[in-house]
CSV table of C-alpha atoms and ligand atoms in Angstrom, one decimal:
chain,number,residue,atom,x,y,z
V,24,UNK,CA,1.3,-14.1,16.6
V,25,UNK,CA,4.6,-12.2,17.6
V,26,UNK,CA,4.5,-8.9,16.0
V,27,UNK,CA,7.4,-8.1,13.5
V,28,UNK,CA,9.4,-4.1,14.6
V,29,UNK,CA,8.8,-2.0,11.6
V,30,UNK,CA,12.0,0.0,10.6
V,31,UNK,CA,11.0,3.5,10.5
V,32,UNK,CA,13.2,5.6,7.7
V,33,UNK,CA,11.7,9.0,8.0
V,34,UNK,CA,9.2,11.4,9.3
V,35,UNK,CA,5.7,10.7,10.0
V,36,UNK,CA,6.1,6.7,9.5
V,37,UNK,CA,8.0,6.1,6.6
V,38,UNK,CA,8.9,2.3,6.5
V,39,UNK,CA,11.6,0.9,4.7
V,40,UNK,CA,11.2,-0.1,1.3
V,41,UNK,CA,12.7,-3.5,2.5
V,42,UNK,CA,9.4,-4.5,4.4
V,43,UNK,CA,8.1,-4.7,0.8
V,44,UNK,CA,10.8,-7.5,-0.1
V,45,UNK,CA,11.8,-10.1,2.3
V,46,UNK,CA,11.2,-8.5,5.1
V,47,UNK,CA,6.9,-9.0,4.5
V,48,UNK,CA,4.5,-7.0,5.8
V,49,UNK,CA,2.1,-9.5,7.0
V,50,UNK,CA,2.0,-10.7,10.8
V,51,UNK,CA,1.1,-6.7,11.1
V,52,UNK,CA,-2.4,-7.1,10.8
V,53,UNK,CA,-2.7,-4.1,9.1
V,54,UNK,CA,-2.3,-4.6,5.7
V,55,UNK,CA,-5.3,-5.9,4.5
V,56,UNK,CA,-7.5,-8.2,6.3
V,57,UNK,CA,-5.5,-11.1,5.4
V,58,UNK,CA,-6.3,-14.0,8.2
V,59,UNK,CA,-5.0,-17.5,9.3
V,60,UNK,CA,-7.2,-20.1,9.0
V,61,UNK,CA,-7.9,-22.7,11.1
V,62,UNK,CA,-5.8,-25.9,11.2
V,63,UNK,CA,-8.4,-28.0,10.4
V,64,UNK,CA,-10.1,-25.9,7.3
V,65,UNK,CA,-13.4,-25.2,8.8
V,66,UNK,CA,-14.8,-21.6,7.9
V,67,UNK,CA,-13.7,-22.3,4.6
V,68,UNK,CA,-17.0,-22.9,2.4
V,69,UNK,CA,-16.5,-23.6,-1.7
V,70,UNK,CA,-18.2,-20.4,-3.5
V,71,UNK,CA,-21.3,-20.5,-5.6
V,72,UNK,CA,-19.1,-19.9,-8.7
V,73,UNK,CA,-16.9,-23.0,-8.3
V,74,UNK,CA,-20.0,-25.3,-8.4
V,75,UNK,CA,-20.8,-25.3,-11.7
V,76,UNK,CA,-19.2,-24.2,-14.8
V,77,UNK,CA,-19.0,-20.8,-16.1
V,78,UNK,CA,-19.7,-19.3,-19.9
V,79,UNK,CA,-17.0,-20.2,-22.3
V,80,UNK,CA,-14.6,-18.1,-24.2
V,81,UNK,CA,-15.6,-14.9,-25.8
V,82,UNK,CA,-14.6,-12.9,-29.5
V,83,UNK,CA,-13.3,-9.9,-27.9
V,84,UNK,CA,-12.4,-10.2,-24.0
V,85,UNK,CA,-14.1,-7.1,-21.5
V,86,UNK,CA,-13.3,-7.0,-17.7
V,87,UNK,CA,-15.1,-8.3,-14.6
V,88,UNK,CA,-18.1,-6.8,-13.9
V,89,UNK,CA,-17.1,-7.1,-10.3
V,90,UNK,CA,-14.0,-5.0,-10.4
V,91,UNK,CA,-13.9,-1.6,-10.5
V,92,UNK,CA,-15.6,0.3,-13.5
V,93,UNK,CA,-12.5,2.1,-15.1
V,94,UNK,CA,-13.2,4.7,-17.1
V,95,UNK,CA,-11.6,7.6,-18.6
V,96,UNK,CA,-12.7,11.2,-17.7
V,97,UNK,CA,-13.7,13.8,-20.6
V,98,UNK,CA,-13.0,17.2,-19.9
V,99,UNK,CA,-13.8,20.5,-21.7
V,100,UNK,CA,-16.3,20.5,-25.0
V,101,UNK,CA,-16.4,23.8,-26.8
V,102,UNK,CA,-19.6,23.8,-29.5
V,103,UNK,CA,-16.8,26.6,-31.3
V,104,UNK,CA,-14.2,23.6,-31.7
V,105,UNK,CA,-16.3,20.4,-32.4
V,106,UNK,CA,-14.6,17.2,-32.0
V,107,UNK,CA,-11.8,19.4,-29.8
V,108,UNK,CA,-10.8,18.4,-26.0
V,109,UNK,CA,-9.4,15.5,-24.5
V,110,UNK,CA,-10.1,12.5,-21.9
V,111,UNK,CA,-7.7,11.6,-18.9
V,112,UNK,CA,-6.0,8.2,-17.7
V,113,UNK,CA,-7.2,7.1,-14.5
V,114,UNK,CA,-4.4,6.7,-13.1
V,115,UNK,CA,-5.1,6.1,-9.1
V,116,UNK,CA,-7.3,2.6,-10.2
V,117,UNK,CA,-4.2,1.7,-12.5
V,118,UNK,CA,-1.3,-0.6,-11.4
V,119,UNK,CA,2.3,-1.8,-13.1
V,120,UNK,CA,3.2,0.4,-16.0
V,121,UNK,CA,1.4,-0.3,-18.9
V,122,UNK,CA,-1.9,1.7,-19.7
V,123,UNK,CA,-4.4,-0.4,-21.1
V,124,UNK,CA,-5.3,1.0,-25.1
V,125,UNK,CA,-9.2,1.9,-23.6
V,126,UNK,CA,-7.8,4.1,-21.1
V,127,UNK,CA,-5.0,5.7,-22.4
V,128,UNK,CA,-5.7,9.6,-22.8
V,129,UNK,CA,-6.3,11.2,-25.7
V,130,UNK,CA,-6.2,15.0,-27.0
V,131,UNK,CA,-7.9,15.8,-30.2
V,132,UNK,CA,-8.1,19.1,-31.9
V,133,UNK,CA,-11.1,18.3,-34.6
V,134,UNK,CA,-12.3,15.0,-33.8
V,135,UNK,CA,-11.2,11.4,-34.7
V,136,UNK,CA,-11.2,10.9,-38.4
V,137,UNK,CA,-12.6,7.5,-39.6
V,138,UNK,CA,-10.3,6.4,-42.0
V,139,UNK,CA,-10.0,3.9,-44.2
V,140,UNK,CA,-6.2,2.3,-44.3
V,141,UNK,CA,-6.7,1.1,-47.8
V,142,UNK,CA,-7.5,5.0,-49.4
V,143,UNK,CA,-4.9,6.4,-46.9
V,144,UNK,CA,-1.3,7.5,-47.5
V,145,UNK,CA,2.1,8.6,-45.9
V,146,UNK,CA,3.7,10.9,-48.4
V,147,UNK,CA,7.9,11.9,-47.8
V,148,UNK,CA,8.0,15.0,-50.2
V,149,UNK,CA,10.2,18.1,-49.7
V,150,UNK,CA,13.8,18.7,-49.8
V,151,UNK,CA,14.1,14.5,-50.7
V,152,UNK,CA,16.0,12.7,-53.7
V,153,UNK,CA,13.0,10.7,-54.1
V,154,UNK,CA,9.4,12.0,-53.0
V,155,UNK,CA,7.7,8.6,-51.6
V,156,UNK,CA,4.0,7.7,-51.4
V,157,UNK,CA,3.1,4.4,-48.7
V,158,UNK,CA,0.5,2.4,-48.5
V,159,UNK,CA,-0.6,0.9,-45.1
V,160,UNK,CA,0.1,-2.5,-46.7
V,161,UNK,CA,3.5,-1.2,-47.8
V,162,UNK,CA,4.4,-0.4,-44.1
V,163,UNK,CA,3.1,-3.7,-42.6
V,164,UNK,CA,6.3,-5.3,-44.7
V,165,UNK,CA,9.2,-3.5,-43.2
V,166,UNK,CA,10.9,-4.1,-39.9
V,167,UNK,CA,9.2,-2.9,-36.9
V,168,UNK,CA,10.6,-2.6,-33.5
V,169,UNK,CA,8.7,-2.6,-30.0
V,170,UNK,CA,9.5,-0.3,-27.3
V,171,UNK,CA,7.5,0.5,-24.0
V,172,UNK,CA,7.2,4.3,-23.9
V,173,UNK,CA,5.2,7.1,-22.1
V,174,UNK,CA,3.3,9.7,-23.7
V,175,UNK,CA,2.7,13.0,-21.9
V,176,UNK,CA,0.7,16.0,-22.9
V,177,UNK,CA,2.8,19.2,-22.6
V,178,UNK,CA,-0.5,20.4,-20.8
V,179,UNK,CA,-0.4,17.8,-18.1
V,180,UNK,CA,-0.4,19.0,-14.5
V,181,UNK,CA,-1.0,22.7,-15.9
V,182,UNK,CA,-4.0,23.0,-13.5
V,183,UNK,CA,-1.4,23.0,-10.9
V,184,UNK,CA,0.7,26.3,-12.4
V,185,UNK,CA,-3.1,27.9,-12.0
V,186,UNK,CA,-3.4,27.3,-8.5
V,187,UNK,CA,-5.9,24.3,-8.8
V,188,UNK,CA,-8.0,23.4,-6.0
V,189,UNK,CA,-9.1,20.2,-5.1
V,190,UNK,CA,-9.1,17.0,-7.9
V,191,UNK,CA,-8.4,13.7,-8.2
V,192,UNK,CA,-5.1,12.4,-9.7
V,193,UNK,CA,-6.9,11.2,-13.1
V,194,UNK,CA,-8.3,15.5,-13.3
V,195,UNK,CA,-4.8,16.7,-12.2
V,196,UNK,CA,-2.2,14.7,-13.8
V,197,UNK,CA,-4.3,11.8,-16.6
V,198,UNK,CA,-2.5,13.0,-19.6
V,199,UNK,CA,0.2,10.6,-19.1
V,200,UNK,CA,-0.2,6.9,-20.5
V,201,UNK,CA,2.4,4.2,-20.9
V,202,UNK,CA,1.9,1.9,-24.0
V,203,UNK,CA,4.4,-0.8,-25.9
V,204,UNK,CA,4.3,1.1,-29.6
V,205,UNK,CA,5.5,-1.3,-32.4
V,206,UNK,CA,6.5,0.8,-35.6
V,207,UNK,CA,9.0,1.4,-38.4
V,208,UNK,CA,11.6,3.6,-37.6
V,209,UNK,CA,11.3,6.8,-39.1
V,210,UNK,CA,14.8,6.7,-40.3
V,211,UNK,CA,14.4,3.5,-42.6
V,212,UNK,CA,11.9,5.8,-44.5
V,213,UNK,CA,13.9,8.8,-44.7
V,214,UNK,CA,17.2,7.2,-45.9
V,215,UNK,CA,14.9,5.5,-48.9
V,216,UNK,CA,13.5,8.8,-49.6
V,217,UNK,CA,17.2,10.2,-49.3
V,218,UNK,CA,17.5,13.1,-47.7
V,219,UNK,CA,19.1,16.6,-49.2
V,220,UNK,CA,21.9,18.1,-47.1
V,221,UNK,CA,20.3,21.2,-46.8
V,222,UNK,CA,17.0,19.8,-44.7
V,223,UNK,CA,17.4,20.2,-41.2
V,224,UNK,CA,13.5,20.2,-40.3
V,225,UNK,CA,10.3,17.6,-40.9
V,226,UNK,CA,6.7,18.8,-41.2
V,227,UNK,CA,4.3,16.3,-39.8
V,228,UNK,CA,1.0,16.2,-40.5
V,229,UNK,CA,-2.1,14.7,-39.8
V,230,UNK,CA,-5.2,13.7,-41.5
V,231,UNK,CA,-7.6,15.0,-39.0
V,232,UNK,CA,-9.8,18.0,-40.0
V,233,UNK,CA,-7.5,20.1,-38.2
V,234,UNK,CA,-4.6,18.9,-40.7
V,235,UNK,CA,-2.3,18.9,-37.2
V,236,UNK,CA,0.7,19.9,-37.9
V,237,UNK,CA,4.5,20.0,-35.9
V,238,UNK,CA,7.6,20.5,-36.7
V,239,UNK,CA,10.5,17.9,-35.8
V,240,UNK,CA,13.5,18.5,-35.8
V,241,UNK,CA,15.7,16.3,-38.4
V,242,UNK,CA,18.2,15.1,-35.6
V,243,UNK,CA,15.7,13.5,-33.7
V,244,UNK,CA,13.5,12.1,-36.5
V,245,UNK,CA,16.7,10.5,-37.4
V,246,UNK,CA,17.0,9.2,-33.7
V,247,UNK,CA,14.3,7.6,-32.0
V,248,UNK,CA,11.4,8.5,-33.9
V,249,UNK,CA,8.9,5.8,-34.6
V,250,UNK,CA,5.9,5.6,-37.4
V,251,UNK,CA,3.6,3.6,-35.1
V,252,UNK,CA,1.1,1.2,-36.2
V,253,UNK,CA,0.4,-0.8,-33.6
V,254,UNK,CA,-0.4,-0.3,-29.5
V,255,UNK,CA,0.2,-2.8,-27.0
V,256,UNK,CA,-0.2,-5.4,-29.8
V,257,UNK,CA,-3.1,-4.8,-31.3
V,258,UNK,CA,-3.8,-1.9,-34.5
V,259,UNK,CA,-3.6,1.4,-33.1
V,260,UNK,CA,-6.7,2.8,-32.1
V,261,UNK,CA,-8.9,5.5,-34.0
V,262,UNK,CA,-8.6,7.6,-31.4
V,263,UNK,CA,-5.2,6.9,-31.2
V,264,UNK,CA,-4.1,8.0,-34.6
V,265,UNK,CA,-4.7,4.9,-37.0
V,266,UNK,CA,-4.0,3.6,-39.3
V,267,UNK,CA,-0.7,5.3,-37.8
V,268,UNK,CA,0.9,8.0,-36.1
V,269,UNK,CA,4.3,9.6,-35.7
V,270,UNK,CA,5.6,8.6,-32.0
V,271,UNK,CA,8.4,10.9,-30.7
V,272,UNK,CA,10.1,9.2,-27.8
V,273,UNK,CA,10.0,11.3,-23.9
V,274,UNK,CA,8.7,13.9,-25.8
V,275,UNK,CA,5.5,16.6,-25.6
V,276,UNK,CA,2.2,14.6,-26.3
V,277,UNK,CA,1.0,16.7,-29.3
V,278,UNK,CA,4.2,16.5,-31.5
V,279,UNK,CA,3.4,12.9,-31.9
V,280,UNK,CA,1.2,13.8,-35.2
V,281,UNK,CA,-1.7,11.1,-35.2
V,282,UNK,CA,-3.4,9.7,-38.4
V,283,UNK,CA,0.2,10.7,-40.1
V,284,UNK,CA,-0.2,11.5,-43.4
V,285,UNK,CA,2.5,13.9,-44.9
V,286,UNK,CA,6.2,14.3,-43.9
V,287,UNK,CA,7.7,17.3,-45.5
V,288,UNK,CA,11.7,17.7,-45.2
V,289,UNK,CA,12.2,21.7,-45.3
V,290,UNK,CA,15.2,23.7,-44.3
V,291,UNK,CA,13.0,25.5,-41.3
V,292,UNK,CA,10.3,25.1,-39.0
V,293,UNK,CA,7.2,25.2,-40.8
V,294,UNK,CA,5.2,27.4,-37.6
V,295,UNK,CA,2.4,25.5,-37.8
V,296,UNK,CA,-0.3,27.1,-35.5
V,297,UNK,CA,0.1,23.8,-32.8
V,298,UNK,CA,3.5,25.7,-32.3
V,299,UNK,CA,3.5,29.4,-32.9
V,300,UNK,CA,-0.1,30.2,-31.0
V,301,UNK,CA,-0.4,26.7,-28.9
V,302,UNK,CA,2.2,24.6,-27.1
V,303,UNK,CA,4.6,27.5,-26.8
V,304,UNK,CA,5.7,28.6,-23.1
V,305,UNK,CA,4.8,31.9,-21.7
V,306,UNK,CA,7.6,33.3,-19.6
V,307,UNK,CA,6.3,36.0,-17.1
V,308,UNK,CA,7.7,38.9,-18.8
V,309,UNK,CA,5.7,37.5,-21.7
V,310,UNK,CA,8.4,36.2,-24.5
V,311,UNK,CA,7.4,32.6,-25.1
V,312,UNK,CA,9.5,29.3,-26.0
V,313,UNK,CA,9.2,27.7,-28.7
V,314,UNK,CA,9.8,24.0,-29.5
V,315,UNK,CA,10.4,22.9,-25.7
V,316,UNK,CA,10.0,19.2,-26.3
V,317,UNK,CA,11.8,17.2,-23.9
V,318,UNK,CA,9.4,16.0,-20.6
V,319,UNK,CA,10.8,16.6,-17.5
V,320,UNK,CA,11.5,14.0,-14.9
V,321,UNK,CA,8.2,13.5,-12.9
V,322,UNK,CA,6.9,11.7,-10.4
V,323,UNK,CA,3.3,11.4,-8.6
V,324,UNK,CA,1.8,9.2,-6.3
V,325,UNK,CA,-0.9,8.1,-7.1
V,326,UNK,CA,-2.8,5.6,-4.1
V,327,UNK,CA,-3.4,7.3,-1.7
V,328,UNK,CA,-4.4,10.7,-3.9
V,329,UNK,CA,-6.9,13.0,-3.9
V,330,UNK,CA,-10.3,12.4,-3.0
V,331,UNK,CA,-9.8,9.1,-1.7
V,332,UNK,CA,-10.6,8.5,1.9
V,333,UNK,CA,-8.2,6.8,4.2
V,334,UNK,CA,-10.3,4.3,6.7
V,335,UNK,CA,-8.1,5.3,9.8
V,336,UNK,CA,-5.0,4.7,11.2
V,337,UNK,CA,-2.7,1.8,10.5
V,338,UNK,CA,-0.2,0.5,7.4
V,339,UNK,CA,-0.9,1.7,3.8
V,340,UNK,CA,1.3,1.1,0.4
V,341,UNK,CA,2.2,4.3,-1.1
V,342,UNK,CA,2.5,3.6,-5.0
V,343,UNK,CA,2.7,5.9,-7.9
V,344,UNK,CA,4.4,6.2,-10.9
V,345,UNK,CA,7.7,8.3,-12.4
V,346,UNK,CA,9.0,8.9,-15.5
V,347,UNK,CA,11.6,10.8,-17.5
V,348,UNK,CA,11.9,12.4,-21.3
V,349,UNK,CA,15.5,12.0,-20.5
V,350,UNK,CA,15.9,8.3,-19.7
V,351,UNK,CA,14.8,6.0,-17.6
V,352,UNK,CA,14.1,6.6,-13.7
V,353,UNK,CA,16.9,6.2,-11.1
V,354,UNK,CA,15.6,6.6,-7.9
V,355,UNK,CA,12.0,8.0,-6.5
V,356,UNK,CA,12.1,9.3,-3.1
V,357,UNK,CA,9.3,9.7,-0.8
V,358,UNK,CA,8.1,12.1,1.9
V,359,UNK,CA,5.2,12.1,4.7
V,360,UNK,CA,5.9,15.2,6.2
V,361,UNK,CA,5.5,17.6,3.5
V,362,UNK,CA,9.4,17.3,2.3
V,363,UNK,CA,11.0,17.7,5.5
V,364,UNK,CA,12.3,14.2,5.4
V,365,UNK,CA,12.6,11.9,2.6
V,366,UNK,CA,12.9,7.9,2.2
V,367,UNK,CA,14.2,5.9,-1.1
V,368,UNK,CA,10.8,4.1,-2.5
V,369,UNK,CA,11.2,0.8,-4.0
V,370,UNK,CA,11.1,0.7,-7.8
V,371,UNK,CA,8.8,-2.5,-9.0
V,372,UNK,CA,9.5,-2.3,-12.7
V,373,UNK,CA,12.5,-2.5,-15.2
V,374,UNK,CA,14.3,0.9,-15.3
V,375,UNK,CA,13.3,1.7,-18.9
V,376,UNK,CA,14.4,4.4,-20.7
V,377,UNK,CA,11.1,7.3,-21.8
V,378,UNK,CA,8.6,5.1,-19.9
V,379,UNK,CA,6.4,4.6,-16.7
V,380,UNK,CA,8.1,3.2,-13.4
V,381,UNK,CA,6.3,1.9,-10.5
V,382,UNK,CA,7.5,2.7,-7.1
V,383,UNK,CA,6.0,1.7,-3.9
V,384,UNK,CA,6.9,2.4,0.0
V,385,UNK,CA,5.1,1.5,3.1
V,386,UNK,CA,3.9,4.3,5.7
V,387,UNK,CA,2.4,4.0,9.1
V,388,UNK,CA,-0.2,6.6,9.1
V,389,UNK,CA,-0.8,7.7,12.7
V,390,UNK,CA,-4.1,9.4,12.0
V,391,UNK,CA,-2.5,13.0,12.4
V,392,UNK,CA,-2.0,15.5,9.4
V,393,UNK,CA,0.0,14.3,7.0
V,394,UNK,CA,1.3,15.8,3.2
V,395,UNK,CA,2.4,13.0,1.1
V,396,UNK,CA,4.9,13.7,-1.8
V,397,UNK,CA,7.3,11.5,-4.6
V,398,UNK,CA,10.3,13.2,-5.7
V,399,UNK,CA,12.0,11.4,-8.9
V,400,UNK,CA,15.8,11.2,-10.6
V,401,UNK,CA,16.4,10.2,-13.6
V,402,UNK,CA,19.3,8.3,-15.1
V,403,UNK,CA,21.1,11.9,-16.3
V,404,UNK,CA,20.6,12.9,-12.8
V,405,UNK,CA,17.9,15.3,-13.1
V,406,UNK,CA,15.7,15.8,-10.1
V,407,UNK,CA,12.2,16.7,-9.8
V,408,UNK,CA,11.9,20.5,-8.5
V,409,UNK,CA,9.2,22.0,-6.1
V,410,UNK,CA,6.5,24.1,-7.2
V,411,UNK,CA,8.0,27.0,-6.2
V,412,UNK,CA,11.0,25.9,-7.8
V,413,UNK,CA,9.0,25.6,-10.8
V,414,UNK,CA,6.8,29.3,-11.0
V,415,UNK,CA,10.0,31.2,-9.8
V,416,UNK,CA,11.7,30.1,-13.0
V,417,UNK,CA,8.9,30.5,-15.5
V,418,UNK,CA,6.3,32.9,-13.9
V,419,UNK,CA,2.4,32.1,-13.9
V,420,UNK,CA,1.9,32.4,-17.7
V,421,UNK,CA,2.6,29.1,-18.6
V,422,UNK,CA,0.4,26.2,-19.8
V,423,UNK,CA,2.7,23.6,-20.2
V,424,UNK,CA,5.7,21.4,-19.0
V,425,UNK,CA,4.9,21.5,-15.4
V,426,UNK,CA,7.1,18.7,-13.4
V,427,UNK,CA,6.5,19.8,-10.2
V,428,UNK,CA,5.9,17.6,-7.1
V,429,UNK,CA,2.9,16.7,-6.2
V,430,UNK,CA,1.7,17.3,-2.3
V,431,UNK,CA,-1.3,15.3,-1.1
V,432,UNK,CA,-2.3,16.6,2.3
V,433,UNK,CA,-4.1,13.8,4.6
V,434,UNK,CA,-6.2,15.3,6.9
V,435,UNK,CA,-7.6,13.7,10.5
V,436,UNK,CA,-10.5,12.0,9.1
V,437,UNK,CA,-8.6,10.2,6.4
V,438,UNK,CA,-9.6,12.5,3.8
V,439,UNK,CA,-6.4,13.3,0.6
V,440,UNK,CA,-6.8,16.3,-1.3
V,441,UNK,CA,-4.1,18.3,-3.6
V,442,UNK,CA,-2.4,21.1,-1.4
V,443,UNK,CA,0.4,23.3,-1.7
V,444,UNK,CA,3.1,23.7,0.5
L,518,CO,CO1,6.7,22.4,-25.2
C-alpha cells in the first residue's frame, strides 16, 4: 500500500481540511482500523444477526442498545427551589447539527407544569385594539413556518468566567441544543390583535409555577419571533414548554418563555425578576446590563474534549460545533498549538443563519503536549475572542454570555482536559 503525503497546514499536525474531501484519509492506516480484505472473501463470516429475522416494527422507536447510552446530565437541585435547575446536552457523543428532542437541555425555574392543551390559553391583552384569547386548536390552523435554530442559555460556559477546573464538554458548555422549531410567527398574532402606537415592549409569560416572565422588545417580536408548537416534528415536549413556547431566534435561552401563556403589549419593560435580579451582567465595577440578548459567535470542539482519552499517537478528526446569534457561521478555524497557529476547518453543514454548524479538521497527534482550540466568524464578521479578551472587558462578576474559546490541553498519555492559556 503506497502511503499518501499528508499536507501539513499548521503547528503541531494540522492537516488540511482537503484530506477530508477528495483527497481521503484512508491508505494512512490510522484512521480507524479500516482493512482490505482478501481477494477471495475469506475472513469474512455472515453474523449471527443476519441469520434469522429480527423483531418487527415498534409504536414509538428507542435506540440500539449497542450504541452508546446517551443521556443528559442534571446538575444542581436546591430543596429551597423545587422543580429549579437544569440538565445539559451531551454534546461530545452528538454528531451533525440537530439535537435529538430527549437530549436537548433544559432550564426550569419551578418545575415542568403538566398541562392540559385543551384548558390552556395564549392571551394578547395590553396596549392592543383587540385583546385575543387562543386556543391550542386555534393555533394548529394558522400558517406555520420551520426553521433550524440553536438555543443557548445565557449561563452557558459561565463555569469558565469562574475559573472552572477540569469537565467534560456536556458539564462545561451543554446548554446549547439545535432543534428545527415549527411555529406561528408572532407577528401574524400581533397584527390581528393590532397593536397601539404607543407599545414598544411585550411581557411574556409562562404558565409554570414560577409565572416566568421576560420582556421582548417589540422590534424583534415583530421580526423573527416564533410561538412554537412543535420540535423537530413532533409536539413540543413538556419539558420543553408545551403545549407551546415563545422561541426568540440567536437569542439568550431563558427569554424564550416556555408553556407561553400571556403576551402583554406595554410601553416599558415590565422588570420581571428573570431580568432585574437574574440574567443581568455584572460588570466589575459592579453596574450590571440589562437586556443583553444577542449570543455571541462561539465555537467548541467537541471530539476530542475533556475527559476523553486519546489511545496514542496517530490521525484523529477534530469536530465540534459553532454558532452565531448574529447569523450563520462563516468560517471556523482551528489550532493545535494553543493559538500560535491556526488552520481553516471544513464546515460539514449548510451555513444557516442562528443555528449549529459542524466543522471538522484532521490532526496528526505526535503524542507530545498539545492544546486544541476552534475559533469561529460569523457572517457579520464577528470573531470569537480569547478568554482574556473576554474577562478584561467584563471583569469576573459575570454569569452569563461567555463566548470565549475553548482550550483543550492533551497531555503525553492521551489524556484532554479544559485548561487555560
Ligand atoms: Co443577557
Amino acid at each position: 500500500m503506497t502511503e499518501k503525503k499528508l499536507e501539513q497546514v499548521a503547528g503541531n499536525g494540522l492537516i488540511n481540511r482537503r484530506h477530508l474531501l477528495g483527497m481521503g484519509l484512508t491508505g494512512m492506516g490510522a484512521v480507524a482500523g479500516s482493512r482490505v480484505l482478501a481477494a477471495d472473501g475469506s475472513g469474512f463470516e455472515i453474523p449471527q444477526w443476519s441469520r434469522q429475522p429480527g423483531p418487527g416494527p415498534s409504536a414509538y422507536g428507542a435506540p440500539s442498545s449497542h450504541a452508546i447510552a446517551l443521556q443528559r446530565s442534571s446538575g444542581f437541585t436546591n430543596p429551597l427551589y423545587p422543580g429549579g435547575g437544569a440538565s445539559r446536552t451531551p454534546l461530545q457523543h452528538l454528531q451533525g447539527t440537530i439535537t435529538p428532542n430527549s437530549l436537548h437541555f433544559e432550564r426550569h425555574h419551578a418545575g415542568i407544569p403538566d398541562i392540559d392543551p385543551a384548558g390552556h390559553r395564549l392571551v394578547i391583552n395590553g396596549l392592543v385594539r383587540q385583546p385575543l384569547a387562543f386556543s391550542y386548536e386555534d393555533l394548529l390552523k394558522y400558517p406555520m413556518q420551520s426553521h433550524v435554530y440553536f438555543l443557548e442559555c445565557s449561563g452557558n460556559s459561565g463555569a469558565l468566567l469562574r475559573g472552572a477546573q477540569g469537565g467534560d464538554v456536556q458539564t462545561l458548555h451543554g446548554l446549547v441544543s439545535c432543534a428545527e422549531w415549527t411555529g406561528i410567527q408572532l407577528s401574524t398574532l400581533l397584527d390581528e390583535a393590532g397593536v397601539s402606537d404607543e407599545a414598544r415592549w411585550v411581557a411574556a409569560v409562562g404558565a409554570d409555577a414560577a409565572s416566568m416572565g421576560r420582556s421582548l422588545p417589540l422590534e424583534k417580536a415583530m421580526d423573527d419571533v416564533l410561538v412554537a408548537l412543535f420540535q423537530n416534528g413532533e409536539p413540543v415536549r413538556p419539558e420543553q414548554g408545551y403545549p407551546m413556547r415563545l422561541f426568540c431566534p440567536g437569542w439568550e435561552g431563558n427569554i424564550s418563555v416556555k408553556w407561553l401563556t400571556q403576551l402583554k403589549l406595554t410601553r416599558a419593560p415590565a422588570q420581571f425578576r428573570d431580568e432585574t435580579s437574574k440574567y443581568t451582567d455584572t460588570l466589575g465595577d459592579r453596574r450590571s446590563l440589562q437586556f443583553t440578548f444577542p449570543m455571541d459567535v462561539k465555537s467548541l470542539i467537541t471530539s476530542p474534549s475533556g475527559e476523553m482519552s486519546l489511545p496514542g499517537a496517530g490521525l484523529y478528526k477534530l469536530t465540534g460545533i459553532a454558532w452565531s446569534g448574529a447569523g450563520s457561521i462563516a468560517r471556523v478555524e482551528v489550532s493545535a498549538d494553543g493559538g500560535r497557529s491556526w488552520a481553516d476547518a471544513l464546515l460539514e453543514s449548510e451555513a444557516r443563519d442562528k443555528a449549529l454548524t459542524r466543522f471538522s479538521i484532521p490532526w496528526q497527534w505526535d503524542g507530545g503536549n498539545a492544546v486544541l482550540q476552534s475559533r469561529a466568524t460569523d457572517s457579520a464578521g464577528s470573531v470569537q475572542p480569547t478568554r482574556d479578551t473576554v474577562l478584561t472587558a467584563r471583569g469576573t462578576l459575570a454569569n452569563y454570555h461567555n463566548p470565549c474559546i475553548q482550550s483543550w490541553g492533551v497531555n503525553s498519555t492521551g489524556e484532554v482536559s479544559n485548561v487555560y492559556v
